[in-house]
């Protein structure tokens, strides 16, 4: 994972805790984007990065050697699923999730709270924790901050997340404020319960819904807790993209520059580009592997629905510029022929992860070359043509990029492969992601 | 490495009991198919759960052993016809990124109802993707597009339980199609070894006539390829009563023995329906089969079993990884196994993945089971060759295998 060539850092800030080093190596002179090096116990990752989701201890259909080949840096595991099966104690008895799964790169686990609220039929929140009826056996379980951290300590990921009080971003009123304050109190309990701070980094999660006042309060309170990194939570829950980007922008404006910023549950390519420009460092999403299982391959213009019979005679690769194993080996016609098999899902997942990781490598390269505005302009032109969603235009304008295709200097896309980018990326299933199908920027584009 | 021209089968070693090693020279970059061997059934070229890059990983521990390489892929012709685009002229192996030899047969061996015919010029075949029709023109176009290393002649196979009249009709249809193919001025099967199938269903007398037809076709040039092999169906399922009623064989076993005795020794024998390790060892020992369908490792993985099998130590009771007693096992699937799954993963992890229905769980079992099966055949080939070079009799090794299993 060590990169060999980098331009001299424009700006260097270093924060070191017991289990994490974060070095900002380059900053965009226009936007808030930065390219950084995040050293964790099991890997040194380059950010902005996309983290594939390995819900139950494996990436869907991909083996650890394939994940290495793809250039996966950090993979997500879901505490809720792993805590149920095989059980956090079992994972610990097997030597932790790294040893158990055979993936020895970076790992991050969520708190389990999100799945609890979204998957469990009945859940109620009290000061003690989240009480829910297990969808597996119906028994009542209380997930407290202490239990979440104990499970995550057992699983052993490089980064663990505080349990937060998750409310839908569609809700407003006192419940949102209560949840934000409770999330702060729970963060304190998580910090107190964290038994392995020298080996695992506990991130706080900024809450506060869509209310800037609450977000700012939460930011101040959590920044004061001085956790090794911060997540922006409570978004991607069905709110409008306009509300979404403004909250991201607000958070990155106030989060400390010397710590990693993780935007949870975001993984559409255009969102990765926009939010990297807004200053986010880490992303995760099940989307690339989930959409692969429906036979959809990610390309710069959107998605290819490989089930469509027009691909039966198409002898080109998914993406001639991709360079991943699948694109070097198979035609769209062959993938069409096997699209409904397990293997079809495996192959398309492989490419989709490769696509996401390649996109992130391109973003990093653009930041390092201080060419991000040109890159973003070229990307949006390829992706949307003249019809860029207004929220993207607005979000980019807010960080100094005025999309103007007429006068833009053409920038080749993708950029030459970044020096730190071994190949491409991985796949992964993960937490349910709320998708607003009506959102123009998110609607899948079937070619 | 054989110097024979592509499509030729040559026997390279024999044991006293009748077992033989051979080589099918193939034209692709895949070298040759060493026998005894198993070809692995695929869906359009893909072994379930094992994309081509993973298949390479499966056989990696066998590198350097004679005759081992990427396993031969078994393909259903009627299925493949739908997927190779007209404009693609490099053959199916290139289309599906297969490294090993490709063997294409008319019907899906996984389906009982294999093929039927309405005429002397076309057959209806069941494929993994449904029923399709193949006529002579379509068949020729298919072979030209596939460029497979081993291909089966278009054939009419009666359904199980079909009466003698239907069986005789099937043989008539088959005869007509083979004559038409042999007479065709066409080189669609250039460079391939061509297989003729013993047919006749449950009717023993028709089976006998079918064997006579295969003998007649042996060595004939058809569509530019040479008939160098025979497909022997699983005649054991032929009920003895129906067979004897036709004045044929006394039992299914007797039918198999008689057919084996009557078929020319020089033909590559593709032995259908013999899939269990002890059956394979017996068929190899008696010289009845050179090529088998590798369905057993896939079926075992599908049920959660890890194979523990070797020629030297026999077939052990397979462990089922769904068993909850493996939940915290740090042991490999099989101690000492050099495959990727055993080298890098534990029973506990694979158990977990099976329980939560993660694809990688079955994939790891497939990697192990197919490695074991390929290694098993490598052992068999080496044992036969070793006897020919003065080593222990293969018959003794086979007997020890049976005793240990
Ligand atoms: Zn690709
Ligand atoms: Zn093994």
PDB file of C-alpha atoms in Angstrom, chain A residues 62 70 288-289 292 296-300 302 304 306 317-328 335 344-358 424-427:
ATOM      1  CA  UNK A  62     -14.785 -12.172  -3.318  1.00  0.00           C
ATOM      2  CA  UNK A  70      -8.357  -4.965  -6.232  1.00  0.00           C
ATOM      3  CA  UNK A 288     -21.608  -1.300  -5.860  1.00  0.00           C
ATOM      4  CA  UNK A 289     -22.086  -4.924  -4.864  1.00  0.00           C
ATOM      5  CA  UNK A 292     -23.954  -5.954  -9.260  1.00  0.00           C
ATOM      6  CA  UNK A 296     -25.663  -3.701 -13.259  1.00  0.00           C
ATOM      7  CA  UNK A 297     -22.109  -2.646 -14.011  1.00  0.00           C
ATOM      8  CA  UNK A 298     -20.836   0.806 -13.067  1.00  0.00           C
ATOM      9  CA  UNK A 299     -19.393   2.966 -15.828  1.00  0.00           C
ATOM     10  CA  UNK A 300     -18.536   6.631 -16.030  1.00  0.00           C
ATOM     11  CA  UNK A 302     -23.881   5.549 -14.957  1.00  0.00           C
ATOM     12  CA  UNK A 304     -24.993  -0.812 -17.713  1.00  0.00           C
ATOM     13  CA  UNK A 306     -26.096  -6.235 -18.546  1.00  0.00           C
ATOM     14  CA  UNK A 317     -15.486  -4.863 -22.129  1.00  0.00           C
ATOM     15  CA  UNK A 318     -17.638  -3.155 -19.505  1.00  0.00           C
ATOM     16  CA  UNK A 319     -15.191  -0.250 -19.593  1.00  0.00           C
ATOM     17  CA  UNK A 320     -12.220  -0.250 -21.946  1.00  0.00           C
ATOM     18  CA  UNK A 321     -10.345   2.144 -19.649  1.00  0.00           C
ATOM     19  CA  UNK A 322     -11.001   0.242 -16.431  1.00  0.00           C
ATOM     20  CA  UNK A 323      -8.129  -2.198 -16.518  1.00  0.00           C
ATOM     21  CA  UNK A 324      -9.565  -4.528 -13.881  1.00  0.00           C
ATOM     22  CA  UNK A 325      -9.331  -8.282 -14.282  1.00  0.00           C
ATOM     23  CA  UNK A 326     -12.935  -8.555 -15.443  1.00  0.00           C
ATOM     24  CA  UNK A 327     -12.596  -5.817 -18.032  1.00  0.00           C
ATOM     25  CA  UNK A 328      -9.333  -7.270 -19.296  1.00  0.00           C
ATOM     26  CA  UNK A 335     -21.201 -11.241 -18.891  1.00  0.00           C
ATOM     27  CA  UNK A 344     -22.040 -13.277 -12.972  1.00  0.00           C
ATOM     28  CA  UNK A 345     -22.668 -11.465  -9.694  1.00  0.00           C
ATOM     29  CA  UNK A 346     -19.104 -12.174  -8.562  1.00  0.00           C
ATOM     30  CA  UNK A 347     -17.576 -10.824 -11.758  1.00  0.00           C
ATOM     31  CA  UNK A 348     -19.714  -7.691 -11.883  1.00  0.00           C
ATOM     32  CA  UNK A 349     -19.112  -7.047  -8.164  1.00  0.00           C
ATOM     33  CA  UNK A 350     -15.410  -7.268  -8.847  1.00  0.00           C
ATOM     34  CA  UNK A 351     -15.614  -4.676 -11.584  1.00  0.00           C
ATOM     35  CA  UNK A 352     -17.894  -2.383  -9.589  1.00  0.00           C
ATOM     36  CA  UNK A 353     -15.511  -2.326  -6.655  1.00  0.00           C
ATOM     37  CA  UNK A 354     -12.677  -1.740  -9.093  1.00  0.00           C
ATOM     38  CA  UNK A 355     -14.656   1.151 -10.536  1.00  0.00           C
ATOM     39  CA  UNK A 356     -15.225   2.756  -7.135  1.00  0.00           C
ATOM     40  CA  UNK A 357     -11.598   2.389  -6.072  1.00  0.00           C
ATOM     41  CA  UNK A 358     -10.376   3.695  -9.396  1.00  0.00           C
ATOM     42  CA  UNK A 424      -8.653  -1.509  -8.248  1.00  0.00           C
ATOM     43  CA  UNK A 425     -11.167  -2.373  -5.601  1.00  0.00           C
ATOM     44  CA  UNK A 426     -13.497  -4.694  -3.862  1.00  0.00           C
ATOM     45  CA  UNK A 427     -17.090  -5.364  -3.227  1.00  0.00           C
TER      46      UNK A 427
END
